[in-house]
Coordinates of C-alpha atoms in Angstrom, one line a residue:
M15 CA 0.3 -6.1 -36.9
L16 CA -1.0 -5.0 -40.3
A17 CA -3.0 -8.1 -41.0
M18 CA -6.7 -7.0 -41.3
S19 CA -9.7 -9.1 -40.2
A20 CA -13.4 -8.6 -39.9
Y21 CA -15.5 -9.7 -36.9
D22 CA -19.1 -10.4 -36.0
D23 CA -20.2 -9.2 -32.6
L24 CA -23.4 -10.5 -31.2
V25 CA -24.1 -8.0 -28.4
A26 CA -26.5 -9.9 -26.1
G27 CA -26.9 -7.7 -23.0
L28 CA -25.5 -6.0 -19.9
R29 CA -26.2 -6.9 -16.3
G30 CA -25.4 -5.3 -12.9
L31 CA -26.4 -1.7 -13.9
P32 CA -26.9 0.7 -11.0
P33 CA -30.2 2.5 -10.7
I34 CA -30.4 6.0 -12.2
E35 CA -32.5 8.6 -10.3
T36 CA -35.3 10.1 -12.4
Q37 CA -37.5 13.1 -11.8
P38 CA -41.0 12.6 -10.3
E39 CA -42.6 13.5 -13.6
D40 CA -40.5 10.8 -15.3
S41 CA -41.1 8.2 -12.7
G42 CA -42.4 5.8 -15.4
A43 CA -39.4 6.2 -17.7
R44 CA -36.6 3.7 -17.7
P45 CA -33.0 4.7 -18.6
S46 CA -31.6 3.6 -22.0
Y47 CA -28.1 2.5 -22.9
Y48 CA -26.1 1.7 -26.0
V49 CA -22.7 0.1 -26.5
S50 CA -20.0 1.6 -28.7
F51 CA -17.0 -0.3 -30.1
Q52 CA -13.9 1.6 -31.3
S53 CA -10.8 0.2 -32.9
T54 CA -7.8 1.1 -35.0
S55 CA -8.5 0.1 -38.6
P56 CA -7.3 0.6 -42.1
G57 CA -8.3 3.7 -44.1
H58 CA -7.4 7.4 -44.1
L59 CA -9.1 7.9 -40.7
C60 CA -7.4 4.9 -39.1
F61 CA -10.4 4.5 -36.9
T62 CA -13.7 2.6 -36.6
S63 CA -16.6 3.3 -34.3
I64 CA -19.8 1.3 -34.3
D65 CA -22.8 1.6 -32.0
S66 CA -25.6 -0.6 -31.0
S67 CA -29.1 0.7 -30.8
K68 CA -30.5 2.2 -27.6
A69 CA -32.3 -0.2 -25.3
Q70 CA -34.2 0.4 -22.1
E71 CA -33.1 -1.1 -18.8
G72 CA -35.4 -3.7 -17.3
V73 CA -37.6 -4.2 -20.3
T74 CA -38.4 -7.9 -20.9
V75 CA -35.6 -8.7 -18.4
F76 CA -34.7 -8.1 -14.8
R77 CA -34.1 -4.6 -13.4
G78 CA -30.4 -3.6 -13.7
T79 CA -30.2 -5.5 -17.0
V80 CA -30.3 -4.3 -20.7
H81 CA -31.0 -6.6 -23.6
W82 CA -29.9 -5.8 -27.1
N83 CA -29.4 -9.1 -29.0
E84 CA -27.9 -7.3 -32.0
V85 CA -25.3 -8.2 -34.6
L86 CA -22.6 -5.6 -35.2
Y87 CA -19.8 -5.7 -37.8
L88 CA -16.3 -4.6 -36.8
E89 CA -13.3 -4.4 -39.1
C90 CA -9.9 -4.0 -37.5
F91 CA -6.3 -5.4 -37.3
E92 CA -5.6 -8.7 -35.6
L93 CA -3.6 -7.0 -32.9
S94 CA -6.0 -4.0 -32.5
Y95 CA -7.2 -3.0 -29.0
I96 CA -11.0 -2.8 -28.9
N97 CA -12.3 0.1 -26.9
I98 CA -15.7 -0.7 -25.5
R99 CA -17.9 2.0 -23.9
V100 CA -21.4 1.9 -22.5
F101 CA -23.3 5.2 -22.8
S102 CA -26.5 6.4 -21.3
S103 CA -29.3 7.8 -23.4
S104 CA -27.9 11.3 -22.8
N105 CA -24.6 10.1 -24.4
D106 CA -22.8 10.2 -21.1
P107 CA -20.1 7.5 -20.8
R108 CA -21.0 5.2 -17.9
L109 CA -18.9 2.1 -18.2
G110 CA -16.0 0.9 -20.3
T111 CA -13.1 -1.5 -20.9
C112 CA -10.3 -2.1 -23.4
V113 CA -9.6 -5.6 -24.7
T114 CA -7.6 -7.4 -27.3
V115 CA -9.1 -9.1 -30.3
E116 CA -8.1 -12.5 -28.8
E117 CA -10.1 -11.6 -25.6
L118 CA -13.0 -10.5 -27.6
L119 CA -13.1 -13.9 -29.5
T120 CA -12.5 -16.1 -26.5
Q121 CA -14.6 -14.5 -23.7
S122 CA -18.4 -14.5 -23.6
E123 CA -18.5 -12.1 -20.7
L124 CA -16.4 -8.9 -20.2
I125 CA -16.2 -6.9 -17.0
V126 CA -16.8 -3.2 -17.8
L127 CA -15.6 -0.7 -15.2
G128 CA -17.1 2.5 -14.0
W129 CA -16.1 5.5 -16.2
R130 CA -13.2 7.5 -14.8
F131 CA -14.1 8.6 -11.2
M132 CA -17.8 7.9 -11.4
P133 CA -19.2 6.0 -8.4
I134 CA -20.5 3.0 -10.5
N135 CA -20.0 -0.6 -9.7
D136 CA -18.5 -2.9 -12.3
C137 CA -21.0 -4.6 -14.7
T138 CA -20.9 -7.6 -17.0
L139 CA -21.2 -7.3 -20.8
C140 CA -22.4 -10.5 -22.5
L141 CA -21.4 -10.9 -26.1
S142 CA -20.2 -13.4 -28.7
A143 CA -17.6 -12.6 -31.3
S144 CA -16.5 -14.6 -34.3
L145 CA -14.1 -14.1 -37.3
V146 CA -15.8 -13.3 -40.6
S147 CA -14.3 -14.9 -43.7
D148 CA -13.6 -12.8 -46.9
T149 CA -16.4 -14.6 -48.7
D150 CA -19.0 -13.6 -46.1
E151 CA -17.8 -10.0 -45.9
Q152 CA -20.0 -8.8 -48.7
D153 CA -23.1 -10.3 -47.2
H154 CA -22.4 -8.5 -43.9
A155 CA -21.8 -5.2 -45.7
V156 CA -25.4 -5.5 -47.0
N157 CA -27.0 -6.6 -43.7
V158 CA -25.5 -4.1 -41.3
S159 CA -27.4 -1.1 -40.1
P160 CA -27.1 2.3 -42.0
N161 CA -25.2 4.0 -39.1
T162 CA -22.7 1.1 -38.9
R163 CA -22.1 1.1 -42.6
A164 CA -21.5 4.8 -42.6
S165 CA -18.8 4.5 -40.0
N166 CA -17.1 1.8 -42.1
E167 CA -17.2 3.5 -45.5
Y168 CA -13.6 4.5 -45.3
F169 CA -12.3 1.0 -44.6
H170 CA -11.0 0.4 -48.1
A171 CA -10.2 4.1 -49.0
G172 CA -6.8 5.2 -50.0
Q173 CA -4.4 4.2 -52.8
K174 CA -1.3 2.1 -52.6
V175 CA 1.9 4.1 -52.8
T176 CA 5.5 3.4 -53.5
H177 CA 7.6 3.8 -50.3
S178 CA 10.8 5.7 -50.3
A179 CA 13.8 4.4 -48.2
P180 CA 13.3 6.9 -45.3
A181 CA 9.6 6.2 -45.2
A182 CA 10.2 2.4 -45.2
C183 CA 12.6 2.9 -42.2
A184 CA 10.1 5.0 -40.3
T185 CA 7.3 2.5 -40.9
Q186 CA 9.5 -0.3 -39.6
V187 CA 10.2 1.6 -36.4
L188 CA 6.5 2.5 -35.9
C189 CA 5.5 -1.1 -36.5
T190 CA 8.0 -2.1 -33.8
I191 CA 6.3 0.3 -31.4
L192 CA 3.0 -1.3 -32.1
H193 CA 4.4 -4.8 -31.4
Q194 CA 6.2 -3.6 -28.3
L195 CA 2.9 -2.1 -27.0
T196 CA 1.4 -5.6 -27.1
L197 CA 4.3 -7.1 -25.1
L198 CA 4.0 -4.2 -22.6
T199 CA 0.3 -4.9 -22.2
E200 CA 1.0 -8.5 -21.5
A201 CA 3.6 -7.6 -18.8
L202 CA 1.1 -5.2 -17.1
V203 CA -1.6 -7.8 -17.1
M204 CA 0.8 -10.3 -15.4
L205 CA 1.7 -7.6 -12.8
K206 CA -2.0 -7.0 -12.3
V207 CA -1.4 -3.3 -12.9
G208 CA -4.9 -2.1 -13.7
F209 CA -5.2 1.4 -12.3
F210 CA -4.3 3.3 -15.5
D211 CA -7.0 4.6 -17.8
T212 CA -8.4 1.5 -19.6
D213 CA -8.6 3.2 -23.0
D214 CA -5.0 4.5 -23.0
L215 CA -3.7 1.4 -24.8
H216 CA -6.3 1.8 -27.6
W217 CA -5.4 5.5 -28.1
I218 CA -1.6 4.9 -28.0
Q219 CA -2.1 2.3 -30.8
Y220 CA -4.5 4.6 -32.7
Y221 CA -2.2 7.7 -32.7
T222 CA 0.9 5.7 -33.5
Y223 CA -0.8 4.0 -36.4
N224 CA -2.0 7.4 -37.6
V225 CA 1.6 8.5 -37.8
Y226 CA 2.5 5.2 -39.4
E227 CA -0.1 5.8 -42.2
R228 CA 1.4 9.2 -43.0
S229 CA 4.9 7.8 -43.1
L230 CA 3.6 5.2 -45.7
N231 CA 2.5 8.1 -47.9
S232 CA 5.9 9.8 -47.5
Q233 CA 4.3 12.9 -46.0
P234 CA 6.8 15.3 -44.3
Y235 CA 6.2 15.9 -40.6
H236 CA 7.7 17.8 -37.6
S237 CA 11.3 17.0 -36.8
R238 CA 10.4 16.3 -33.2
V239 CA 8.4 13.3 -34.2
N240 CA 11.6 11.3 -34.7
I241 CA 12.7 12.2 -31.2
L242 CA 9.4 11.0 -29.8
I243 CA 9.6 7.8 -31.8
S244 CA 13.1 7.1 -30.5
S245 CA 12.0 7.9 -26.9
M246 CA 9.1 5.4 -27.1
T247 CA 11.2 2.6 -28.6
S248 CA 14.1 3.2 -26.2
T249 CA 11.7 3.1 -23.2
M250 CA 10.1 -0.2 -24.2
D251 CA 13.4 -1.7 -25.2
A252 CA 14.8 -1.0 -21.7
V253 CA 11.6 -1.8 -19.7
L254 CA 10.4 -5.1 -21.3
P255 CA 13.5 -7.2 -20.4
V256 CA 13.0 -6.3 -16.7
A257 CA 9.2 -6.6 -16.7
S258 CA 9.3 -9.6 -14.4
T259 CA 11.9 -8.3 -12.0
Y260 CA 12.4 -4.6 -11.4
M261 CA 9.1 -3.4 -12.8
Q262 CA 7.3 -5.8 -10.5
R263 CA 8.6 -3.9 -7.5
R264 CA 7.9 -0.5 -9.1
A265 CA 4.4 -1.0 -10.4
E266 CA 3.5 2.7 -9.7
Y267 CA 6.1 3.7 -12.3
A268 CA 4.6 1.3 -14.9
T269 CA 1.4 3.2 -14.9
G270 CA 3.4 6.4 -15.5
I271 CA 5.1 4.8 -18.5
V272 CA 1.7 4.0 -20.0
D273 CA 0.5 7.6 -19.4
E274 CA 3.6 9.1 -21.0
L275 CA 3.4 6.8 -24.0
Y276 CA -0.1 8.1 -24.5
Q277 CA 1.2 11.7 -24.3
S278 CA 4.0 10.9 -26.8
A279 CA 1.7 9.2 -29.3
Y280 CA -0.9 12.0 -29.0
L281 CA 1.8 14.6 -29.5
M282 CA 3.2 12.8 -32.5
A283 CA -0.2 12.6 -34.2
E284 CA -0.8 16.3 -33.6
L285 CA 2.6 17.3 -34.9
V286 CA 2.2 15.3 -38.1
K287 CA -1.1 17.1 -38.7
G288 CA 0.7 20.4 -38.4
G289 CA -0.3 21.3 -34.8
D290 CA 2.0 24.0 -33.3
S291 CA 0.1 25.6 -30.5
D292 CA 2.1 26.8 -27.5
W293 CA 0.6 24.3 -25.0
L294 CA 1.3 21.5 -27.5
L295 CA 4.9 22.4 -27.9
E296 CA 5.4 22.8 -24.2
M297 CA 4.6 19.1 -23.7
S298 CA 7.8 17.0 -23.0
P299 CA 6.7 13.4 -22.5
E300 CA 10.1 12.1 -23.7
I301 CA 11.8 13.7 -20.7
E302 CA 9.4 12.0 -18.2
L303 CA 9.7 8.7 -20.1
A304 CA 13.5 8.8 -19.7
R305 CA 13.1 9.5 -15.9
L306 CA 10.6 6.7 -15.4
T307 CA 12.8 4.3 -17.4
V308 CA 15.7 5.0 -15.1
L309 CA 13.6 4.5 -12.0
I310 CA 12.3 1.1 -13.3
V311 CA 15.6 -0.3 -14.6
T312 CA 17.8 0.8 -11.7
P313 CA 18.5 -2.1 -9.4
D314 CA 17.5 -2.0 -5.7
P315 CA 20.3 -0.7 -3.4
A316 CA 22.0 -3.0 -1.0
I317 CA 20.5 -1.8 2.3
G318 CA 21.9 -3.4 5.4
A319 CA 21.3 -3.0 9.1
S320 CA 24.1 -0.4 9.4
S321 CA 22.8 1.6 6.5
T322 CA 19.3 2.8 7.2
S323 CA 19.6 6.5 6.7
A324 CA 18.4 8.0 3.5
S325 CA 20.8 10.9 3.8
S326 CA 23.7 8.6 3.0
T327 CA 22.3 7.8 -0.4
R328 CA 20.7 11.1 -1.4
H329 CA 23.2 11.5 -4.2
A330 CA 21.5 8.8 -6.2
I331 CA 20.1 9.7 -9.6
T332 CA 16.5 11.1 -9.5
G333 CA 16.1 10.1 -5.9
T334 CA 15.5 6.4 -6.5
I335 CA 17.8 5.1 -3.8
T336 CA 16.6 7.8 -1.5
K337 CA 13.1 6.6 -1.8
D338 CA 14.0 2.9 -1.4
A339 CA 16.0 3.7 1.8
L340 CA 13.1 5.8 3.2
L341 CA 10.6 3.0 2.5
F342 CA 12.9 0.5 4.2
V343 CA 13.3 2.7 7.4
L344 CA 9.6 3.7 7.6
E345 CA 8.3 0.1 7.1
A346 CA 10.6 -1.0 9.9
I347 CA 9.1 1.7 12.2
V348 CA 5.6 0.7 11.3
Q349 CA 6.3 -3.0 12.1
S350 CA 7.9 -2.2 15.4
S351 CA 5.3 0.3 16.7
D352 CA 2.2 -1.9 17.0
A353 CA 2.0 -1.2 20.8
F354 CA 1.6 2.5 20.2
S355 CA -0.9 3.4 17.5
P356 CA -0.1 7.1 17.1
L357 CA 3.6 6.3 16.4
K358 CA 2.4 3.7 13.9
S359 CA 0.0 6.2 12.3
A360 CA 2.7 8.8 12.0
A361 CA 5.1 6.4 10.4
S362 CA 2.4 5.1 8.0
G363 CA 1.6 8.7 7.0
L364 CA 5.2 9.4 6.2
L365 CA 5.3 6.1 4.3
Y366 CA 2.5 7.4 2.1
F367 CA 4.5 10.6 1.5
A368 CA 7.6 8.7 0.5
T369 CA 5.7 6.4 -1.8
Y370 CA 3.6 9.0 -3.7
A371 CA 5.8 12.1 -3.7
D372 CA 7.0 11.5 -7.2
M373 CA 3.4 11.0 -8.4
A374 CA 2.4 14.4 -7.0
S375 CA 5.1 16.3 -8.9
A376 CA 7.5 16.1 -11.8
N377 CA 9.7 18.7 -10.2
K378 CA 12.8 16.9 -8.9
K379 CA 13.6 19.7 -6.4
Q380 CA 10.2 19.5 -4.8
I381 CA 10.5 15.7 -4.6
R382 CA 13.9 16.0 -2.9
D383 CA 12.5 18.6 -0.5
I384 CA 9.8 16.1 0.5
Y385 CA 12.3 13.3 0.9
K386 CA 14.6 15.5 3.0
R387 CA 11.8 16.4 5.5
V388 CA 10.4 12.8 5.6
D389 CA 14.0 11.6 6.2
A390 CA 14.4 14.0 9.2
L391 CA 11.1 12.9 10.7
A392 CA 11.9 9.2 10.1
S393 CA 15.2 9.5 12.0
T394 CA 13.4 11.1 14.9
L395 CA 10.6 8.5 14.9
K396 CA 13.1 5.7 14.7
R397 CA 14.6 6.7 18.0
S398 CA 11.1 6.8 19.5
A399 CA 10.4 3.3 18.2
A400 CA 13.7 1.8 19.6
D401 CA 13.2 -1.2 21.9
G402 CA 13.2 -0.3 25.5
S403 CA 12.7 3.4 25.0
P404 CA 10.0 4.6 27.4
L405 CA 7.7 7.4 26.2
S406 CA 6.5 9.9 28.7
P407 CA 2.9 11.2 28.5
A408 CA 4.2 14.5 27.1
H409 CA 6.2 12.7 24.5
Q410 CA 3.2 10.6 23.5
D411 CA 1.1 13.8 23.2
A412 CA 3.8 15.2 20.8
I413 CA 3.5 12.1 18.6
H414 CA -0.3 12.3 18.7
A415 CA -0.1 15.9 17.4
L416 CA 2.4 14.9 14.7
A417 CA 0.3 12.0 13.6
K418 CA -2.7 14.3 13.3
D419 CA -0.8 16.8 11.2
I420 CA 0.5 14.1 8.9
V421 CA -3.0 12.6 8.4
D422 CA -4.3 16.1 7.4
L423 CA -1.4 16.7 5.0
N424 CA -1.9 13.2 3.5
E425 CA -5.4 14.3 2.5
D426 CA -4.0 17.3 0.7
L427 CA -1.4 15.1 -1.1
K428 CA -4.0 12.5 -2.0
E429 CA -6.1 15.3 -3.7
I430 CA -3.1 16.4 -5.8
V431 CA -2.2 12.8 -6.8
A432 CA -5.8 12.1 -7.7
E433 CA -6.0 15.1 -10.0
R434 CA -2.7 14.3 -11.6
K435 CA -4.0 11.0 -12.7
S436 CA -6.1 12.9 -15.2
R437 CA -4.0 13.9 -18.2
F438 CA -5.8 17.2 -18.8
K439 CA -5.8 18.3 -15.2
R440 CA -2.1 17.5 -15.0
Y441 CA -1.3 20.0 -17.8
F442 CA -3.9 22.7 -17.2
S443 CA -3.5 22.7 -13.4
A444 CA 0.3 22.2 -13.2
K445 CA 0.9 25.7 -11.7
R446 CA -1.7 25.2 -9.0
H447 CA -0.5 21.8 -8.2
R448 CA 3.1 23.1 -7.7
A449 CA 1.8 25.8 -5.4
E450 CA -0.4 23.4 -3.4
L451 CA 2.5 20.9 -3.1
Q452 CA 4.9 23.6 -1.9
D453 CA 2.3 24.5 0.7
V454 CA 2.2 20.8 1.8
V455 CA 6.0 20.7 2.0
T456 CA 6.0 23.9 4.1
Q457 CA 3.4 22.5 6.5
L458 CA 5.4 19.2 6.7
E459 CA 8.4 21.2 7.7
T460 CA 6.3 23.1 10.3
A461 CA 5.0 19.8 11.7
R462 CA 8.6 18.5 11.9
A463 CA 9.7 21.7 13.7
D464 CA 6.8 21.5 16.1
Y465 CA 7.4 17.9 16.9
T466 CA 11.2 18.4 17.4
T467 CA 10.6 21.4 19.7
A468 CA 8.0 19.5 21.7
V469 CA 10.4 16.5 22.1
A470 CA 13.3 18.8 23.0
T471 CA 11.1 20.5 25.6
V472 CA 10.1 17.2 27.1
N473 CA 13.7 16.1 27.2
A474 CA 14.8 19.3 28.8
M475 CA 12.1 19.1 31.5
T476 CA 13.0 15.4 32.2
T477 CA 16.7 16.3 32.5
A478 CA 15.8 19.2 34.9
R479 CA 13.7 16.8 37.0
V480 CA 16.5 14.3 37.2
L481 CA 19.0 17.0 38.1
A482 CA 16.7 18.2 40.9
H483 CA 16.4 14.7 42.3
V484 CA 20.2 14.2 42.2
Q485 CA 20.8 17.6 43.9
T486 CA 18.3 16.7 46.6
L487 CA 19.9 13.3 47.1
T488 CA 23.3 14.9 47.3
L489 CA 22.1 17.4 49.9
V490 CA 20.2 15.0 52.1
M491 CA 22.4 12.0 52.1
G492 CA 25.7 13.7 51.6
V493 CA 26.8 11.6 48.7
S494 CA 28.8 12.7 45.7
P495 CA 27.8 11.9 42.1
M496 CA 29.3 8.7 40.7
L497 CA 32.3 9.3 38.4
A498 CA 32.2 7.9 34.9
L499 CA 34.9 5.4 34.2
E500 CA 36.6 7.6 31.7
M501 CA 36.5 10.7 33.9
R502 CA 39.4 12.0 36.0
H503 CA 38.7 13.3 39.5
A504 CA 39.0 16.9 38.3
D505 CA 36.2 16.2 35.8
A506 CA 33.6 15.4 38.5
V507 CA 30.5 17.5 38.3
S508 CA 30.1 19.6 41.3
F509 CA 26.5 20.6 42.2
P510 CA 25.8 23.8 43.9
L511 CA 24.5 23.5 47.5
G512 CA 21.1 24.8 47.8
S513 CA 17.6 24.1 46.7
A514 CA 16.9 23.1 43.1
H515 CA 15.7 25.8 40.9
L516 CA 14.1 25.3 37.5
E517 CA 13.9 28.4 35.4
E518 CA 11.0 28.4 32.9
V519 CA 11.7 29.9 29.5

């Protein structure tokens, strides 16, 4: 991990850029872009950032294309993650990706994604990278541009120190984390889990190496750092052996692992620098890491045909088995309700709730509340989806209304989940998210109660109509109700003689 290398980057160009609206007075101006490369590197700052020059879009090339044709010099570790960002002339990030050194050396084209939630199509960055030998390093230091040289001045800064035994132990553990991170990345690539922030891996590596550098210099740091280090190593020790089995079926938790590793690394770096603000100390990524680890490594429950109720497994730790059972039941309802789209829509909406409830909140009680209400609705819908069960028009209307309510609530849940994907919104809007999710839970319970009441009313009216027909048949034809096989003669139901009367409540 600590082997250092220098690389030549020939940044050729970028194609597939979207058009940027300009003001009428600037109709002749073309937008400009520049590329920034960031990596973890040796030195007291542990960080390298080099930028290309700004180039206009569509000049000497086709529209939607930028041509730089520049040579940049980047010094980093052999296992560094290279964070690549494309900025507009106003320094706004537009596109980005995060790649390994191996990918940088072997690929001539890289797909750069739209930044965060910006509505920008993916573009292609064309470049050529090569390893620079030690004998050529001095020549490159002379030829690079002034701004690039300034950002690399600290590469060889810092003095060698003698490591104490505790420091040597800490550096070994931190180095293990850096190696484990590489293995975790490979596992995520195989699982095609690409919906976490692309630069998270780079920043996890950077913050961890920052702590590593301080441990080399035997600098004292906050006692909680050891807990965070232990949490990160324990998580990856537990998750990596099951990367091709359990984690493949729980990819949504894998992205949470990456996010919490980022929070842990960031918190470590801040604590070793002496940070002690209230919001910083309130962060507890080690707890969430432990929860996600349990969710990933817990085997799937054995769910048979006679065990389809989530209520029988609600005792499971952190609701894992509850969720698996709910998904099993709801997927069965969805598959068996193709003939009636409102029922399929309602079941699909509940399936979304069961899938993303734990991404909308870290509060276990709220998650259990959602599972409880979804379980109750799933049991009711399951009866409606049973083969041979006719649905009256009134019953169909009730399912229509339920499906509409669930669709509306899904939109609210999607907004919460989308905001919680942002690290900053998750922490600064946690109280609002809890209140909004509680409102969603309350509305879900109201929808369940409305649907249950509507179905009960339909059933009562149906029973009353059947009773009226039986009474009429008894009166006109003079026949008695048929006795059930297990009934004695004294148990026969006697209907009052007279016209049927239905009392409306």
